[in-house]
Coordinates of C-alpha atoms and ligand atoms in Angstrom, one line a residue:
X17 CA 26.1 5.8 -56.4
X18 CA 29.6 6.1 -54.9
X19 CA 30.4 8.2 -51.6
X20 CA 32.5 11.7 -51.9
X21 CA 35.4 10.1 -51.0
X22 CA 34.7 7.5 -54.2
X23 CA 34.4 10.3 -56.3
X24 CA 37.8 11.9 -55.0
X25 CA 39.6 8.5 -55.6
X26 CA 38.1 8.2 -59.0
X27 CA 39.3 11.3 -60.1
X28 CA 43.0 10.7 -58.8
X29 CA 42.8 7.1 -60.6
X30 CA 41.9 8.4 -63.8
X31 CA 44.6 10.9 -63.8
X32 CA 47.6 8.6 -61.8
X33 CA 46.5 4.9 -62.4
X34 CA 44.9 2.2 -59.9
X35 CA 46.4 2.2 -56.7
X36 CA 47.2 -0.5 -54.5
X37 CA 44.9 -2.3 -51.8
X38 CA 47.2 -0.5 -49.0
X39 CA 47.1 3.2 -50.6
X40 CA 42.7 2.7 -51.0
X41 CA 42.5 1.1 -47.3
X42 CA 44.9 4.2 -46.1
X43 CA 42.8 6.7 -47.9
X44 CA 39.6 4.9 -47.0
X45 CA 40.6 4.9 -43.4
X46 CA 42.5 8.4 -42.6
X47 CA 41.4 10.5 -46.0
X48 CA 41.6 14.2 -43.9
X49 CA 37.9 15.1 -44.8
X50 CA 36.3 12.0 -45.8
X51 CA 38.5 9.0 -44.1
X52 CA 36.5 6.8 -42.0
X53 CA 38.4 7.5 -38.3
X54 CA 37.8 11.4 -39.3
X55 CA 33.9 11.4 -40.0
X56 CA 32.8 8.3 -38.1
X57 CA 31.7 7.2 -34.3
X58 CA 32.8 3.5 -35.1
X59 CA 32.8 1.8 -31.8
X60 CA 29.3 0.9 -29.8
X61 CA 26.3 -0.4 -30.5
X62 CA 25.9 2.9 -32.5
X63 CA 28.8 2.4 -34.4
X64 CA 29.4 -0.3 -36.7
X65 CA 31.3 -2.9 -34.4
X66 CA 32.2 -3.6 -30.8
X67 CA 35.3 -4.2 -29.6
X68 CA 36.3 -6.4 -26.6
X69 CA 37.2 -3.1 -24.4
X70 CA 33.5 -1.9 -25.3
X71 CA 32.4 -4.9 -24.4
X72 CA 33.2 -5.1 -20.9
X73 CA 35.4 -3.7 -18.6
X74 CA 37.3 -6.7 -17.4
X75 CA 39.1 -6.8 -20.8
X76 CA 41.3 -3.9 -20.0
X77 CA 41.3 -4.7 -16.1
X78 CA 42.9 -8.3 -16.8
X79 CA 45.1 -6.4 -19.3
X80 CA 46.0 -3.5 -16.8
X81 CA 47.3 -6.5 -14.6
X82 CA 49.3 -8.2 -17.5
X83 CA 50.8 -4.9 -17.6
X84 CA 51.5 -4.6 -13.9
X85 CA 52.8 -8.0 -13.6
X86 CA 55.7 -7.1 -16.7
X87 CA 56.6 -4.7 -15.2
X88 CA 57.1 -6.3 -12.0
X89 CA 59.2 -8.9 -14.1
X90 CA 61.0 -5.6 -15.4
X91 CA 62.3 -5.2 -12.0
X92 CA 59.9 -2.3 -11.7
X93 CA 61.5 0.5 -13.7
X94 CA 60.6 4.1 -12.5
X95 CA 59.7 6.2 -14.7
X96 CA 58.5 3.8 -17.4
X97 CA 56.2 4.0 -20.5
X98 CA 52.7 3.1 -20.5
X99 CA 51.5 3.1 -24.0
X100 CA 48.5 2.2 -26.5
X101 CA 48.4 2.2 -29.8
X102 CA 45.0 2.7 -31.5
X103 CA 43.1 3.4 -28.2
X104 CA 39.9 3.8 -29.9
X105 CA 37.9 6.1 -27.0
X106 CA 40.2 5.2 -24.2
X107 CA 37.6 3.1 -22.6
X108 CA 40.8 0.5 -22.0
X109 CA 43.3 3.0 -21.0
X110 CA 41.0 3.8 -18.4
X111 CA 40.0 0.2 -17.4
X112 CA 43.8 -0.4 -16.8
X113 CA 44.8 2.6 -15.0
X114 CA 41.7 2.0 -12.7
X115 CA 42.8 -1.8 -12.2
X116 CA 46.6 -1.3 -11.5
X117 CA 45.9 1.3 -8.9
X118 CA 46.2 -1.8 -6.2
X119 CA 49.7 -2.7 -7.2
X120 CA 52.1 -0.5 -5.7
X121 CA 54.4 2.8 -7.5
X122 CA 52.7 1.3 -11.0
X123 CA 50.4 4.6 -10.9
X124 CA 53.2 7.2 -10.1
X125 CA 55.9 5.2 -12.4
X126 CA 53.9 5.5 -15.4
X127 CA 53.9 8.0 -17.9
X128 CA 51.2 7.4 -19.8
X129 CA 51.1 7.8 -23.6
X130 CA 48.7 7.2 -26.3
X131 CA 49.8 6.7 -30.2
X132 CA 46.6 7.5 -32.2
X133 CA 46.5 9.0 -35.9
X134 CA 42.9 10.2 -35.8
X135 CA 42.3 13.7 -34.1
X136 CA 38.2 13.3 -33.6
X137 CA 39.6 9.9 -31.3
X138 CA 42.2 12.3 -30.1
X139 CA 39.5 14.6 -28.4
X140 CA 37.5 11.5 -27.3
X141 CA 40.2 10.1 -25.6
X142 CA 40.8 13.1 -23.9
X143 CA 37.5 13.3 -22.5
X144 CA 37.6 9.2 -21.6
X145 CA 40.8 9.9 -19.3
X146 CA 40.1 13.3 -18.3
X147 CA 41.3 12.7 -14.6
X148 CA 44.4 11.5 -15.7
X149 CA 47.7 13.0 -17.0
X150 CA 48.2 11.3 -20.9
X151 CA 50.6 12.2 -23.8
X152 CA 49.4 11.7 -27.5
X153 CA 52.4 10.3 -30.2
X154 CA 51.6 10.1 -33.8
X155 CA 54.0 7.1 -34.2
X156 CA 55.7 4.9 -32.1
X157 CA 58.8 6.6 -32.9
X158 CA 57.4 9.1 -31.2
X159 CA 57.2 7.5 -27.6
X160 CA 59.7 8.8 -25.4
X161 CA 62.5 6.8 -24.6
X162 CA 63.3 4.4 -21.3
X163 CA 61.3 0.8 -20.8
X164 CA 57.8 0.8 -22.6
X165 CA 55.0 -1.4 -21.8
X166 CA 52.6 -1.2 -24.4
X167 CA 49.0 -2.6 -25.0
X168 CA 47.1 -2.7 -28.7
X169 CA 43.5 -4.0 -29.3
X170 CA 42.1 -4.0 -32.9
X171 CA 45.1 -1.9 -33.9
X172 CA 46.8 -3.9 -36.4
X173 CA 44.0 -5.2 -38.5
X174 CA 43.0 -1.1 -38.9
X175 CA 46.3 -1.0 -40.7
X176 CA 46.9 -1.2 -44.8
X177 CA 47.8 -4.2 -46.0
X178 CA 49.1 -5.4 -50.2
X179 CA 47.1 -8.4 -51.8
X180 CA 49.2 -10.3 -54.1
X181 CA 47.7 -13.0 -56.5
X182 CA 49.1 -16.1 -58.0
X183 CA 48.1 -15.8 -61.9
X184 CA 49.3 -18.8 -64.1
X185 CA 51.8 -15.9 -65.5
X186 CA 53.3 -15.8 -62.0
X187 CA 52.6 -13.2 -59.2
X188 CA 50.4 -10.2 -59.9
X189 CA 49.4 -7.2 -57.0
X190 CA 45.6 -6.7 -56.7
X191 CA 45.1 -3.1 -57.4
X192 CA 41.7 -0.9 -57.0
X193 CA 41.4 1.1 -60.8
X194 CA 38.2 1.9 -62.9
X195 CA 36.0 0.3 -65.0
X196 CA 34.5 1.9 -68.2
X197 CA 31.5 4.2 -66.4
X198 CA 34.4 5.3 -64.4
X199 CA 33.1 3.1 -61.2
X200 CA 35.8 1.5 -58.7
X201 CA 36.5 -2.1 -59.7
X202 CA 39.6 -4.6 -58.5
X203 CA 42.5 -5.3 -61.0
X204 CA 45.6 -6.7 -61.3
X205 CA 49.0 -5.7 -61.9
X206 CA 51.4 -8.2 -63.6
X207 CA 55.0 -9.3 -62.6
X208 CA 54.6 -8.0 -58.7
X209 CA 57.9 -9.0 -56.7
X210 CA 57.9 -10.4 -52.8
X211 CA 60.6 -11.7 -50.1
X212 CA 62.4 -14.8 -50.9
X213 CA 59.9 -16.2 -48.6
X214 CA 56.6 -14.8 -49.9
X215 CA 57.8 -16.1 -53.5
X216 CA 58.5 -19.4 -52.7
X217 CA 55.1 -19.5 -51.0
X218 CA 53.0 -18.4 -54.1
X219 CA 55.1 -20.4 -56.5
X220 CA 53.8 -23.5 -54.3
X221 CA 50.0 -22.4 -54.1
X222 CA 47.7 -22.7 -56.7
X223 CA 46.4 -20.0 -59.2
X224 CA 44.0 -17.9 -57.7
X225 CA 45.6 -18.1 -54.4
X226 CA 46.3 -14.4 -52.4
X227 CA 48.8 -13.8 -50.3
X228 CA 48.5 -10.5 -48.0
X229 CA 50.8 -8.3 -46.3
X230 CA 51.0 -5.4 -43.8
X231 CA 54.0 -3.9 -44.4
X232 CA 53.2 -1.3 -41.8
X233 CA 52.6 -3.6 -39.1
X234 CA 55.5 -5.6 -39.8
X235 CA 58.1 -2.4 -39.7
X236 CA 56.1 -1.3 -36.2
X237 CA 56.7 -4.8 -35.4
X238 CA 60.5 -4.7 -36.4
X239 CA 61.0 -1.1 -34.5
X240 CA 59.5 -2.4 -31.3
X241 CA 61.6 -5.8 -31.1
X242 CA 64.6 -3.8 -31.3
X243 CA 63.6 -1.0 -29.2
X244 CA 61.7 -3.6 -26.5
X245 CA 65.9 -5.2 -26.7
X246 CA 67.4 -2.3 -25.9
X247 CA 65.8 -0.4 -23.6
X248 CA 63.5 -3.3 -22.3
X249 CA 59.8 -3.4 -22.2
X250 CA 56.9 -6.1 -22.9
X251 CA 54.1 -5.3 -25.3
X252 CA 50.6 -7.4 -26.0
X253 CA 49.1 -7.2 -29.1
X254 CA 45.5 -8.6 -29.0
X255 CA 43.5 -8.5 -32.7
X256 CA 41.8 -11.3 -35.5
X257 CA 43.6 -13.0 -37.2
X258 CA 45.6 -16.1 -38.2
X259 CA 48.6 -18.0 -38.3
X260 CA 49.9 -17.2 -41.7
X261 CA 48.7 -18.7 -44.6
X262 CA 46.8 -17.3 -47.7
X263 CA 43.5 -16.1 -48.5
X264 CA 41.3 -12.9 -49.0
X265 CA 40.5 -11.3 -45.8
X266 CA 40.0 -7.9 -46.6
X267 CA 36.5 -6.7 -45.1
X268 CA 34.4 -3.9 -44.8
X269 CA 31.8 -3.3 -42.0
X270 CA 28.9 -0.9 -41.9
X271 CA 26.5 -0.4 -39.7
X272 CA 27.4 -4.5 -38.3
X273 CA 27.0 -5.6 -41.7
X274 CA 29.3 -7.0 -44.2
X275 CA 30.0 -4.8 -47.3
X276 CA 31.7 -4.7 -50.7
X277 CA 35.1 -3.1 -49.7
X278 CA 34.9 -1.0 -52.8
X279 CA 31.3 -0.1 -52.2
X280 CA 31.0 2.7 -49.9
X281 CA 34.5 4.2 -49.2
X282 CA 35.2 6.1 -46.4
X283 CA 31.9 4.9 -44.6
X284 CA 32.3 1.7 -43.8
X285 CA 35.2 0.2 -41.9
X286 CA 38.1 -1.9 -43.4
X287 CA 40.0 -4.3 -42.0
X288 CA 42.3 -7.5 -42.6
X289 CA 42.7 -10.4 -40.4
X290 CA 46.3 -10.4 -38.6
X291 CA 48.8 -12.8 -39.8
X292 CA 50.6 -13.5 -36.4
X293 CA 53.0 -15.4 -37.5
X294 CA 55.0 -13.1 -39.9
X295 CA 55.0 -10.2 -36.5
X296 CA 56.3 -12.9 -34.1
X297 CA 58.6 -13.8 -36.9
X298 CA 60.2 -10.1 -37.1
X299 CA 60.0 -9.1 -33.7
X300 CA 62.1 -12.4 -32.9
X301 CA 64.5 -11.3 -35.5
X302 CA 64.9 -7.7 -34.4
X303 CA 66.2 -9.0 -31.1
X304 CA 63.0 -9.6 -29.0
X305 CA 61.3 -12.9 -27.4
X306 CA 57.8 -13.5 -28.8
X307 CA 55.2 -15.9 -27.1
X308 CA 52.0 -16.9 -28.9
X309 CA 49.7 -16.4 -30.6
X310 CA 47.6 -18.4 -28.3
X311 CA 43.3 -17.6 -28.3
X312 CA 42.0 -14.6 -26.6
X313 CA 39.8 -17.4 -25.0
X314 CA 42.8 -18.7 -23.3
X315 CA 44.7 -15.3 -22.9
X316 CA 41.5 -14.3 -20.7
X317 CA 41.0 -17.6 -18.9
X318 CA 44.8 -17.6 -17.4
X319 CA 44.6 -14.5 -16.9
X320 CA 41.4 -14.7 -14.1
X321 CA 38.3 -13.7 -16.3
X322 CA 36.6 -16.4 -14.4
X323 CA 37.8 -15.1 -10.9
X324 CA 37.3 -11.3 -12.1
X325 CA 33.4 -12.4 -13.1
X326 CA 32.7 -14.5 -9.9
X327 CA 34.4 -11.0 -7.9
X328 CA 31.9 -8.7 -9.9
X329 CA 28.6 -10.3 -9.6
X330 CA 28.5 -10.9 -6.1
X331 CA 27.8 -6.4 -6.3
X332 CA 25.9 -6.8 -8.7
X333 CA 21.8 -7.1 -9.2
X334 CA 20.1 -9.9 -11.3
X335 CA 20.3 -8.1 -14.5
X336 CA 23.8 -6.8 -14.1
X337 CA 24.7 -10.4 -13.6
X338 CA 23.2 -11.9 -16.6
X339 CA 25.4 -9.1 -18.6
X340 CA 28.6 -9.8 -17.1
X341 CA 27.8 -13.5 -17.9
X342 CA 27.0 -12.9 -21.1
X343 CA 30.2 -10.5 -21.7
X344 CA 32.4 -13.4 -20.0
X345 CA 30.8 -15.5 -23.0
X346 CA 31.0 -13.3 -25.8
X347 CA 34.6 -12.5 -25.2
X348 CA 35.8 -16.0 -24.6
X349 CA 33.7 -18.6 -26.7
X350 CA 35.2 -20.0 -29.6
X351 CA 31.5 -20.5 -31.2
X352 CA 30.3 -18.0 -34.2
X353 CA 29.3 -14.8 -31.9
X354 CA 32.2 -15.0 -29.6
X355 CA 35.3 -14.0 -29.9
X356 CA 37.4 -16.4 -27.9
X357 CA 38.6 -18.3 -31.1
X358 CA 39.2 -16.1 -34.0
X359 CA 41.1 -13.2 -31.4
X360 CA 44.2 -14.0 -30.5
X361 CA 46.8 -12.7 -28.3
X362 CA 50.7 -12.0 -29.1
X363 CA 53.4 -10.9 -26.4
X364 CA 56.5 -9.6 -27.5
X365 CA 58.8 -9.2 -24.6
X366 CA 62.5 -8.4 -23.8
X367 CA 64.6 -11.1 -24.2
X368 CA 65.3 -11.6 -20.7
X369 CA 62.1 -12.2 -19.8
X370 CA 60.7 -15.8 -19.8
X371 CA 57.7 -16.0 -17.7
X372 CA 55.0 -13.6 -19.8
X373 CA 51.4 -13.9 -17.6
X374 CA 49.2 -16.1 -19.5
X375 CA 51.3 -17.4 -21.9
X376 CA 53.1 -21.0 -21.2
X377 CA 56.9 -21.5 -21.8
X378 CA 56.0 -24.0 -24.6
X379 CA 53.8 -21.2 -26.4
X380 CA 57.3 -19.2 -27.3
X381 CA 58.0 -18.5 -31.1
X382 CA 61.1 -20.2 -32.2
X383 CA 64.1 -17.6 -32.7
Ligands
SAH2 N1 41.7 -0.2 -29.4 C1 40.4 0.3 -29.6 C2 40.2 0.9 -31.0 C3 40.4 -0.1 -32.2 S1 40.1 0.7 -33.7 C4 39.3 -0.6 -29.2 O1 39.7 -1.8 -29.0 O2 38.2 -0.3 -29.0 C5 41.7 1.2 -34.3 C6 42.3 2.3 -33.6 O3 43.6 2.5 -34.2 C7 41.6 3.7 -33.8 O4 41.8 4.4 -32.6 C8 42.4 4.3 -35.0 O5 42.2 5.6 -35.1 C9 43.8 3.8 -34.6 N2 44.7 3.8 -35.7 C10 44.6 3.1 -36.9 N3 45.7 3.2 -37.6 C11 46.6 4.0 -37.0 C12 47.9 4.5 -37.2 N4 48.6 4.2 -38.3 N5 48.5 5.2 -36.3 C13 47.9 5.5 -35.1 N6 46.6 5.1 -34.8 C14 46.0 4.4 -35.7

């Protein structure tokens, strides 16, 4: 029993040929009728996962004042650009412009703009920040010009990614084709190519090994460092994920459960672990400064989750307080539940910028 979009995609294999891991995940994702951001209410306790802003609103407060404080380093440029990408329902966006009100021309120097590809989250957005004047961009190539500071949660993982196999014949891409009822089913095509440094990797790792890549993230990645040189800027990028390596993380969610990524497309969320490594790597290279990835655990700490908890519980009644404790815990523990250790945190800056709040001089990738 496939979904309507599995039936769509079966149809256009039979007649084109398996497609890649990045073309299913795209489809799977943004499909115009059937796509996962077009039909579904993902976020919540409804949905099928929270995320960190949803979670508790001192996530985007401490973020709001990582913002405030760049631009402070930025030698407070008026007008600037305040940007998300992926904002989700704008439950952040909000969090941070309600948090930088205190610090002051932040508010009245911002122009405030939101890069989101899903219309439904368009119109829910909309509604989230209804008391406050916001621009939507389809890209980032979109966002109008001058010094940007820009904020991502859970935005690069949402975006497609290539698997590539090492196969005692050399280096074959994993591909999504049919099997003989006409059913989805993973394949491989032979002879795949990758960067000088990709191909050394896999000709080191044992068969069987995978190596993934975003290729998406890593030309937003490239376009920002150079843009973030140029006209100056700071940008956080806070997600899962690791510091490069190999392995299989493609994963679907649904309903908070783990699922067969080829099981239910277009109804259950897919995702891939961040590799954090090859972004700082290319945002270094296209002329920025990158510092991490250090642990969201840490990223929060440094940044006055503890001071921020203390500050909201002494309004608050028994009950409220147990949830902000438990919301301090869940975003910062590195045990299985939280997400202090597997979320991690990645500034990429303007070169002339050294000091990046909560990150330490020592944490800086290598140019
Ligand atoms: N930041 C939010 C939502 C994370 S989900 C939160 O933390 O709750 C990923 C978000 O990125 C969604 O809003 C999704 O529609 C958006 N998105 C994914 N790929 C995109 C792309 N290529 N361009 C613009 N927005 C995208």
């Amino acid at each position: 029993m496939s979904t309507p979009l599995g039936l769509a995609l079966a149809r256009t294999i039979a007649l084109t040929g398996p497609m890649t891991v990045a073309d299913y995940m795209e489809q799977c994702l943004f499909h115009p009728e059937h796509g996962y951001y077009t039909t579904h209410e993902p976020f919540g306790a409804q949905g099928d996962f929270v995320t960190a802003p949803e979670i508790s609103q001192m996530f985007g407060e401490l973020l709001g004042l990582w913002a405030a404080d760049s631009w402070l380093r930025l030698g407070s440029p008026s007008p600037f650009v305040l940007a998300e990408l992926g904002p989700g329902r704008g439950t952040m966006m909000a969090d941070v412009l309600r948090a930088t009100r205190i610090v002051p021309g932040f508010s009245d120097a911002a122009r405030v703009v939101l890069v989101e590809a899903s219309p439904r989250l368009r119109g829910k957005q909309r509604e989230t920040l209804a008391a406050y004047e916001v621009e939507w961009c389809a890209s980032l190539d979109e966002v109008p010009a001058g010094p940007l500071i820009l904020l991502a949660n859970e935005f690069i993982d949402a975006l497609p990614i290539r698997q590539f196999v090492r196969t005692p014949e050399g280096i074959a891409e994993r591909m999504v084709g049919l099997d003989d009822d006409g059913t989805l089913q993973w394949g491989l095509r032979p002879e795949a190519r990758l960067d000088a440094r990709g191909d050394a990797l896999m000709q080191r790792a044992p068969v069987g090994a995978m190596l993934e890549i975003c290729p998406l993230g890593l030309s937003i990645m490239e376009r920002l460092g150079a843009r973030l040189a140029t006209e100056g800027g700071a940008a956080l990028f806070v997600d899962y994920g690791h510091s490069g390596g190999l392995g299989d993380t493609l994963q679907a969610l649904r309903a908070h459960t783990y699922d067969d990524p080829l099981a239910h497309p277009g109804q259950a969320d897919l995702t891939a672990h961040v590799d954090f490594k090859a972004l700082a790597r290319i945002a270094t290279a296209s002329g920025a400064r990158a510092f991490g990835p250090i642990t969201q655990g840490l990223l929060l700490e440094r940044l006055g989750l503890p001071a921020r908890a203390t500050r909201l519980k002494r309004d608050a009644h028994d009950a409220a307080r147990e949830k902000i404790d438990a919301a301090s815990a869940r975003l910062t523990d590195p045990a299985k539940d939280g997400m202090g250790e597997l979320f991690k945190a990645l500034a990429v800056v303007h070169p002339a910028i050294d000091v990046v709040a909560g990150f330490a001089r020592q944490e800086e990738h290598p140019t």
